[in-house]
Coordinates of C-alpha atoms in Angstrom, one line a residue:
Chain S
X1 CA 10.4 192.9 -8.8
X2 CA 10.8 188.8 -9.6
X3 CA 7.5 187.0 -10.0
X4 CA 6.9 183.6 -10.5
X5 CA 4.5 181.9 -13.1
X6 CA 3.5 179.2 -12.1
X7 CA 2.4 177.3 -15.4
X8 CA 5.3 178.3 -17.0
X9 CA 7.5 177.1 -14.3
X10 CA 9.8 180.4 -14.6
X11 CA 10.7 183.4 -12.8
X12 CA 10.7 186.8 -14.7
X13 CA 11.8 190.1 -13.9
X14 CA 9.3 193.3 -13.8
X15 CA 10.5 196.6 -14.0
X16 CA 8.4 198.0 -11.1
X17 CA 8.8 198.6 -7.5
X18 CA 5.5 198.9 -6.7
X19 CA 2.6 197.9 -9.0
X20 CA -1.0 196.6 -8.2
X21 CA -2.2 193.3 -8.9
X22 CA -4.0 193.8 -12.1
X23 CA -1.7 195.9 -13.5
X24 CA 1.1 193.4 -13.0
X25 CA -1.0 190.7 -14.7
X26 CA -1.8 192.9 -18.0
X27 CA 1.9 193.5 -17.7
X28 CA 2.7 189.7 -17.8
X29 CA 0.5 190.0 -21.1
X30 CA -2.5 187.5 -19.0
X31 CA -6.0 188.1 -17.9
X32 CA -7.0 188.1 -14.7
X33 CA -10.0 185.7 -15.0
X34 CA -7.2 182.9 -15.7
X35 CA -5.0 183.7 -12.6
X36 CA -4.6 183.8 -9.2
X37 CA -2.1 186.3 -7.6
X38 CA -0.4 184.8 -4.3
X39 CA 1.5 187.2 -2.1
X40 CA 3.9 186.0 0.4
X41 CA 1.8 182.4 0.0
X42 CA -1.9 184.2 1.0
X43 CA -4.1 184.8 -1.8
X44 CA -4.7 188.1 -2.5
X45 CA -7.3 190.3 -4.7
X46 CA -6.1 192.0 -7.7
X47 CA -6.3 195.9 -6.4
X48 CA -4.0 195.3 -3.7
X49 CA -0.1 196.6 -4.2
X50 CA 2.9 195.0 -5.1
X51 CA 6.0 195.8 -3.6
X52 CA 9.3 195.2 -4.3
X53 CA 10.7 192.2 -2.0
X54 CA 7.3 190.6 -1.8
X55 CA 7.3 186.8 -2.5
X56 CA 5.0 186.6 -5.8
X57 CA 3.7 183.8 -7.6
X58 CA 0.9 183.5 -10.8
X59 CA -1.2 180.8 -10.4
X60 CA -3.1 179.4 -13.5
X61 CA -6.7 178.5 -12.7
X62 CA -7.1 177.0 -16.4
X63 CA -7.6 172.9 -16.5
X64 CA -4.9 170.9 -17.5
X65 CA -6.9 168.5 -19.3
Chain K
X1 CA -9.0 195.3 0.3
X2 CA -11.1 194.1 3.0
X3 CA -13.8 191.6 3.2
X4 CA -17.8 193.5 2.7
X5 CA -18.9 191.7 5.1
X6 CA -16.3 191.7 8.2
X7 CA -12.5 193.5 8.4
X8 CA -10.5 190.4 7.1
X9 CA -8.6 190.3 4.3
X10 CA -10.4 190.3 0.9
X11 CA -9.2 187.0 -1.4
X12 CA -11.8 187.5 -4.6
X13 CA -13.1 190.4 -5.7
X14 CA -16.7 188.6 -7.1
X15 CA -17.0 188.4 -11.0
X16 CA -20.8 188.9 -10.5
X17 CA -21.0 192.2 -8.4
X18 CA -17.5 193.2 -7.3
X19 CA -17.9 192.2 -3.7
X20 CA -15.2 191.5 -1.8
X21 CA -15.0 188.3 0.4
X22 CA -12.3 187.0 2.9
X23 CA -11.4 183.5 3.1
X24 CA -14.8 182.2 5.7
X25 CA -16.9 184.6 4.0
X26 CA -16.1 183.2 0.2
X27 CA -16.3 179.7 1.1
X28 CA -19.9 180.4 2.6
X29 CA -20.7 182.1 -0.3
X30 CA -19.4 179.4 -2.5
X31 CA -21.1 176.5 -0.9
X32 CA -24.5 178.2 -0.4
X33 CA -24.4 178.7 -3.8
X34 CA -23.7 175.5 -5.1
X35 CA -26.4 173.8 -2.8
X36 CA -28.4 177.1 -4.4
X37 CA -28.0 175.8 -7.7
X38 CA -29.1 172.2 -6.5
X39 CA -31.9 172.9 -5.0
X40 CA -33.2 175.6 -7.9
X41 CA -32.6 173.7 -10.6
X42 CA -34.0 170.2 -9.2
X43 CA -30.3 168.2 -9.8
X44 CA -30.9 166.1 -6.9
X45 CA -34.1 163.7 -6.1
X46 CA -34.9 162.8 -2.2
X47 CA -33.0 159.4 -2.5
X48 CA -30.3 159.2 -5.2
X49 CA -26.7 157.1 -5.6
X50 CA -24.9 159.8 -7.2
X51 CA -21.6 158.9 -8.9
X52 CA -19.3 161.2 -9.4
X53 CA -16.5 161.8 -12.3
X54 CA -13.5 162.7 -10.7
X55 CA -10.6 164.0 -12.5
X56 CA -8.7 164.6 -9.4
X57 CA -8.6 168.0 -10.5
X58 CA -9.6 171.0 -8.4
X59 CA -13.5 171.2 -10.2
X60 CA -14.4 167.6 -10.1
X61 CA -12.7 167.4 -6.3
X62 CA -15.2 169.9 -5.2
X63 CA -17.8 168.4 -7.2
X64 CA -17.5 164.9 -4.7
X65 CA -16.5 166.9 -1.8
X66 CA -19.7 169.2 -1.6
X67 CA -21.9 166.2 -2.7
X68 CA -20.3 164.3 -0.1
X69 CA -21.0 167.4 2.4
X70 CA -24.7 166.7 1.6
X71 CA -24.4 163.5 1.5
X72 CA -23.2 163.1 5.5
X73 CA -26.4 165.3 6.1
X74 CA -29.3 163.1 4.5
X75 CA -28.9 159.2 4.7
X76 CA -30.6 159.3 1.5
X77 CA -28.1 160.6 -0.7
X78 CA -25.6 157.9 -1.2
X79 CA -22.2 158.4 -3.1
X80 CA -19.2 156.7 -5.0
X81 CA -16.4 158.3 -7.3
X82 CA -15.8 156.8 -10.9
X83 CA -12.2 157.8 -11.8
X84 CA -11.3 157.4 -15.5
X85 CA -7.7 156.1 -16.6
X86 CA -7.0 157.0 -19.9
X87 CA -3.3 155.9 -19.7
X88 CA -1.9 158.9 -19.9
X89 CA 2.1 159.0 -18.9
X90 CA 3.3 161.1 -16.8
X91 CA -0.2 162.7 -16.0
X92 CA -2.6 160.5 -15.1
X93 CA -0.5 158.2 -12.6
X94 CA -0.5 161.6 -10.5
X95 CA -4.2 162.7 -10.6
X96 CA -5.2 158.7 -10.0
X97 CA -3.0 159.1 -6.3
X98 CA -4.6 162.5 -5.5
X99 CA -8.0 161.1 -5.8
X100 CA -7.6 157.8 -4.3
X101 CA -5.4 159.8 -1.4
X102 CA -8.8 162.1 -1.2
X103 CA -11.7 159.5 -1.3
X104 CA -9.9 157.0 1.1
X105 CA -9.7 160.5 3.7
X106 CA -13.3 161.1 3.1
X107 CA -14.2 156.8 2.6
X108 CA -15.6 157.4 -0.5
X109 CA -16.0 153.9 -2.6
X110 CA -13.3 154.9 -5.6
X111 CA -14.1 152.9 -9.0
X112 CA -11.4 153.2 -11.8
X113 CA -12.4 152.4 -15.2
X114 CA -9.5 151.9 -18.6
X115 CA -9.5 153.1 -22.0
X116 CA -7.1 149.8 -21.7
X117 CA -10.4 147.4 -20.2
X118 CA -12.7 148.9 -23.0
X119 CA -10.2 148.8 -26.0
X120 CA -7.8 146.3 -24.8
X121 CA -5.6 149.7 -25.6
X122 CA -3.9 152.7 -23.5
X123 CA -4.4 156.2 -24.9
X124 CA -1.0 156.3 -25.5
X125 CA -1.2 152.6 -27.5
X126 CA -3.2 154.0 -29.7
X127 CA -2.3 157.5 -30.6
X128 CA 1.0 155.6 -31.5
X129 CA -1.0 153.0 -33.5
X130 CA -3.0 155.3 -35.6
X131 CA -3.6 158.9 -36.1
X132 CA -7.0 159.9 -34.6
X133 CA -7.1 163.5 -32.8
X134 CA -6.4 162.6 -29.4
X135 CA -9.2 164.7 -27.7
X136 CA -11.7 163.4 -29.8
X137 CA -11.4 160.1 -29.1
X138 CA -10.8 160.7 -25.3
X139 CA -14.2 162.7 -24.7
X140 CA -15.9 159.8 -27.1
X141 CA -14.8 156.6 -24.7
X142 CA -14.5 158.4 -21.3
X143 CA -18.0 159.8 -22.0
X144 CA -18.6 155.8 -23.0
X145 CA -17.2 154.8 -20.2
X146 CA -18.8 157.3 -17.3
X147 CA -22.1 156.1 -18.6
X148 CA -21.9 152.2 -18.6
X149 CA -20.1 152.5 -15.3
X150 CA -22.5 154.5 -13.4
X151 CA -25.3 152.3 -15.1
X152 CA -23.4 149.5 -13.5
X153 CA -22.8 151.7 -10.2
X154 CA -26.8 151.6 -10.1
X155 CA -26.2 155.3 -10.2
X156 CA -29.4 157.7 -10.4
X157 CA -27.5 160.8 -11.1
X158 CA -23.8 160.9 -12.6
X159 CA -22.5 164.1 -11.5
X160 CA -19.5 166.1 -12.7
X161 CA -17.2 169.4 -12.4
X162 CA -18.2 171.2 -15.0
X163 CA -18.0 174.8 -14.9
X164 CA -19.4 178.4 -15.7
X165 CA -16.4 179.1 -17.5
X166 CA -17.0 175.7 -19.8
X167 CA -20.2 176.3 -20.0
X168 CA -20.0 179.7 -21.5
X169 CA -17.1 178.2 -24.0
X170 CA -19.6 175.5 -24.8
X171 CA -22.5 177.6 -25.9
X172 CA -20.1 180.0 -27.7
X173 CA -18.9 177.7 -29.8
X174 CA -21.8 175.9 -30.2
X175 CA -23.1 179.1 -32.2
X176 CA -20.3 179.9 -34.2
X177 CA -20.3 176.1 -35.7
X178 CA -24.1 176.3 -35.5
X179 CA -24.1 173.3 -33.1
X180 CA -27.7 172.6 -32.0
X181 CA -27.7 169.2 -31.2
X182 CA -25.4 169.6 -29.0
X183 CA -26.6 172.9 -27.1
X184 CA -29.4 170.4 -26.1
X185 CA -26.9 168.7 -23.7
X186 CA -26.0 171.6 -22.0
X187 CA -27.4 172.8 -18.5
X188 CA -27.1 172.4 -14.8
X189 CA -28.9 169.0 -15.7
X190 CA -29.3 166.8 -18.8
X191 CA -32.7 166.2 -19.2
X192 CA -33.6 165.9 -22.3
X193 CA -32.8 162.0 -22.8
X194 CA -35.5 159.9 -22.0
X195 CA -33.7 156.3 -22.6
X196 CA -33.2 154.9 -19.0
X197 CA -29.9 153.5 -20.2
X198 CA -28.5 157.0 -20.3
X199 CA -27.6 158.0 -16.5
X200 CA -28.8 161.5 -16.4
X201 CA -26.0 164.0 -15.9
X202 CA -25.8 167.3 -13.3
X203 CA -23.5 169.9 -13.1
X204 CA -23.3 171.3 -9.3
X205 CA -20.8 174.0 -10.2
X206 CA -22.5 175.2 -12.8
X207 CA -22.7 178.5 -12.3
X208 CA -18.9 178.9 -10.2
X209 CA -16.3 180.4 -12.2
X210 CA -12.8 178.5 -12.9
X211 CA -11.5 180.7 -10.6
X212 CA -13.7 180.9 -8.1
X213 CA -12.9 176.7 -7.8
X214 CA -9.6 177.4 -7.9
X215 CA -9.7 179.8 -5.1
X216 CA -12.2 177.5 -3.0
X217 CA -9.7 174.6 -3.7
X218 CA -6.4 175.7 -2.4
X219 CA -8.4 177.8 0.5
X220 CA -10.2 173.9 1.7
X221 CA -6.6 172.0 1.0
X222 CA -7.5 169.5 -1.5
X223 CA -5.4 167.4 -2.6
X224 CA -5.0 168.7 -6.4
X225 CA -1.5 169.1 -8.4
X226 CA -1.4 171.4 -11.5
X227 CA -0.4 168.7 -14.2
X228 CA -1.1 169.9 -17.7
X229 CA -2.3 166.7 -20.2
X230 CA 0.7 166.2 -23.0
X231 CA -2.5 166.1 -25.4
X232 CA -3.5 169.0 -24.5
X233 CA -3.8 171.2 -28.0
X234 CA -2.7 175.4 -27.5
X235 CA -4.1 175.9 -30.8
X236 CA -8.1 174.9 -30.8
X237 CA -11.0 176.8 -31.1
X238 CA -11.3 176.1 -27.5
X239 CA -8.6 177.8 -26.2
X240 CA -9.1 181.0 -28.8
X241 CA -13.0 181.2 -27.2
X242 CA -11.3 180.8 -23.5
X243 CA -9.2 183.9 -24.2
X244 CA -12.1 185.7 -26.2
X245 CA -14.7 185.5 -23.5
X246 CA -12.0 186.2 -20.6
X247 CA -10.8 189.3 -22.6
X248 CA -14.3 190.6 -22.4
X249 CA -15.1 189.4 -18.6
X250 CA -12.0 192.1 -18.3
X251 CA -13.8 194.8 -20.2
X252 CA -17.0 193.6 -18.9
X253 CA -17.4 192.2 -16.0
X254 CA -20.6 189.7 -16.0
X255 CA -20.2 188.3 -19.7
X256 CA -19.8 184.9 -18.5
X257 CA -23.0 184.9 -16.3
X258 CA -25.0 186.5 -19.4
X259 CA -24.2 184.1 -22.0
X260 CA -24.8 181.1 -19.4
X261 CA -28.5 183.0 -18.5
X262 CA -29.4 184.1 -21.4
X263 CA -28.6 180.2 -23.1
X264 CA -31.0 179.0 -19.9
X265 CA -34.0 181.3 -20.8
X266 CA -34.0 179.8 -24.7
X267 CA -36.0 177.5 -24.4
X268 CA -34.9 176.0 -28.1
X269 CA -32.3 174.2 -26.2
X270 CA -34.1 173.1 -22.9
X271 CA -36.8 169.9 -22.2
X272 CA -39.5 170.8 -24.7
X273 CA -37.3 170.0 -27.7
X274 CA -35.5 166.3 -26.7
X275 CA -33.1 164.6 -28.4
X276 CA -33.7 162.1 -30.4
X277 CA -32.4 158.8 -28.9
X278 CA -31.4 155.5 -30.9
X279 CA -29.7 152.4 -30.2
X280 CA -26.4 151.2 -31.8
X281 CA -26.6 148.5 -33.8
X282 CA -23.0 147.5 -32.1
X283 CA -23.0 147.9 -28.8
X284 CA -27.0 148.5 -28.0
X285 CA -26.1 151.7 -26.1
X286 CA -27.8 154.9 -26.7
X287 CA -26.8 156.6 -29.3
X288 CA -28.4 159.0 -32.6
X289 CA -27.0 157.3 -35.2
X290 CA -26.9 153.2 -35.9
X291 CA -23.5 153.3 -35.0
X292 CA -22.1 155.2 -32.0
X293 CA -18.9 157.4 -32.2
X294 CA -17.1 154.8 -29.4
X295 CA -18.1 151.3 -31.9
X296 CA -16.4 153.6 -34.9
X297 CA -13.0 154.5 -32.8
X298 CA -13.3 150.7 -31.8
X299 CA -13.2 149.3 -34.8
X300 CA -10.3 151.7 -36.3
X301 CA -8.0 150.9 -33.9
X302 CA -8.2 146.9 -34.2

């Protein structure tokens, strides 16, 4: 499964075809209170699944500044 | 995976209680909340000219856009946005077009104050110049700045984006480096300065997580690109207390909204124990020393 971080600007590779949202995150090494997941460009909540051909990107809710 | 409250699709699970709320149903939340917190904790007068700091990022951007929301509903609330340019390459130019882009949409009067107007130097300049840590001497003159702009603004109430997520940092650290002087400023509004000179300060979003703006953000459109400051330090006690108190949110859900509430109900830190205000001998501003922190970074970088 490819997932895209978005702060990092990079795609990695996870070794999953289906894994739930928070799982994936802990997996990523990130917490879940400093990311959004976005499936197929909708928002989505952390207990829904991930499967393998989904478009996924981490968003970073952090500050910049 | 479905919204509580109708069969949409669910796009937060709450921090607070674990509800689940669709896209309508979290932005109803969100806003009734914030005006909740207004109301509640008296941050807004029946006639006010609020300025607001805007960033251009996603929390002060909601911060002006729900002001502005109550603003269209009572003629006595008036508004402008003060904009701070650091000159910051490569980060600020962007943030500056977002919010000009957002307040001309909404006609919100835009003011932009420079470190370059108040030091005859850009951020950049002067890091190059001389070594000063670059954050402190940003929060010293934008805080500067904010202040003696809204005083000029005629501004009752100077409001910004802060957020549950800085607050809870704030009081955090503010214990481990037994900061009590500075717990005092803390709050959904600063009122424990009683020098007219200092434009009190509110905090609408004070109890809406970082994420929670984020999500209510992107789900209204605004205008906001993720542009990460080139100051911007990975290794500060900051950043360690960020990934401390998220850690335990995990574990524990509701740690943020404890720490915040249980700060509130101290009443050490709240209007029976003010600050102690002064005036500096340089500038005549408030201050609690003779000279303030913006008159000392002034005269090291000349």
């Amino acid at each position: 499964m490819q997932v895209f971080i978005e702060r990092e600007k990079k795609n990695v590779v996870v070794d999953a075809d289906k894994i739930d949202g928070l799982m994936l995150v802990k997996q990523l090494g990130l917490l879940i209170g400093e990311v959004l997941i976005v499936r197929n460009n909708e928002i989505v909540t952390e207990d829904v699944l991930l499967e393998k051909g989904d478009e996924i990107k981490i968003l970073s809710v952090i500050s910049g500044g | 995976m479905v919204c509580k409250e109708c069969i949409e699709k669910a796009v937060i699970i709450l921090p607070e209680n674990a509800k689940k709320l669709c896209k309508n149903h979290f932005i109803e939340y969100f806003e009734t909340k914030v005006f909740h917190t207004i109301a509640e904790h008296k941050l807004l007068q029946k006639q006010e000219h609020i300025v607001v700091a805007l960033s251009g990022g996603k929390d002060s951007m909601s911060t002006l856009y729900l002001l502005h929301k109550l603003s269209e509903r009572n003629p006595k609330i008036t508004l402008s946005a003060l904009l701070i340019d650091e000159g910051i390459a490569g980060y600020r130019p962007k943030t500056i077009e977002d919010a000009k882009n957002f307040c001309k949409e909404k006609n919100i009067p835009l003011h932009i104050a420079s470190f370059k107007e108040l030091s005859g130097y850009d951020l950049d300049e002067i890091l190059k110049k001389r070594k000063i840590h670059s954050c402190a001497i940003c929060g010293v003159f934008r805080r500067a700045l904010l202040n003696e702009k809204a005083r000029e603004l005629h501004a009752t109430k100077l409001a910004t984006g802060h957020n549950l997520d800085d607050e809870a940092q704030s009081i955090f650290m503010n214990q481990i480096t037994v900061n009590v002087q500075r717990s005092k400023t803390l709050g959904p509004i600063t009122k424990n300065h009683t020098d007219e000179r200092f434009i009190p300060r509110i905090k609408p979003l004070f109890f809406m997580t970082e994420k929670e703006i984020t999500i209510y953000s992107l789900l209204k459109g605004f205008p906001v690109t993720y542009v990460e400051c080139p100051y911007a330090p990975q290794d500060n006690m900051r950043n360690d207390v960020r990934i401390a108190i998220n850690t335990l949110e995990e574990k524990h859900p509701g740690t943020k909204h404890g720490l915040v509430n249980t700060f509130l109900k101290n009443t050490t830190f709240t209007k029976e124990h003010p600050l102690p205000i002064g005036v500096c001998k340089e500038c005549k501003e408030p201050c609690s020393a003779d000279i303030c922190k913006k008159c000392e970074y002034l005269k090291k970088i000349k």
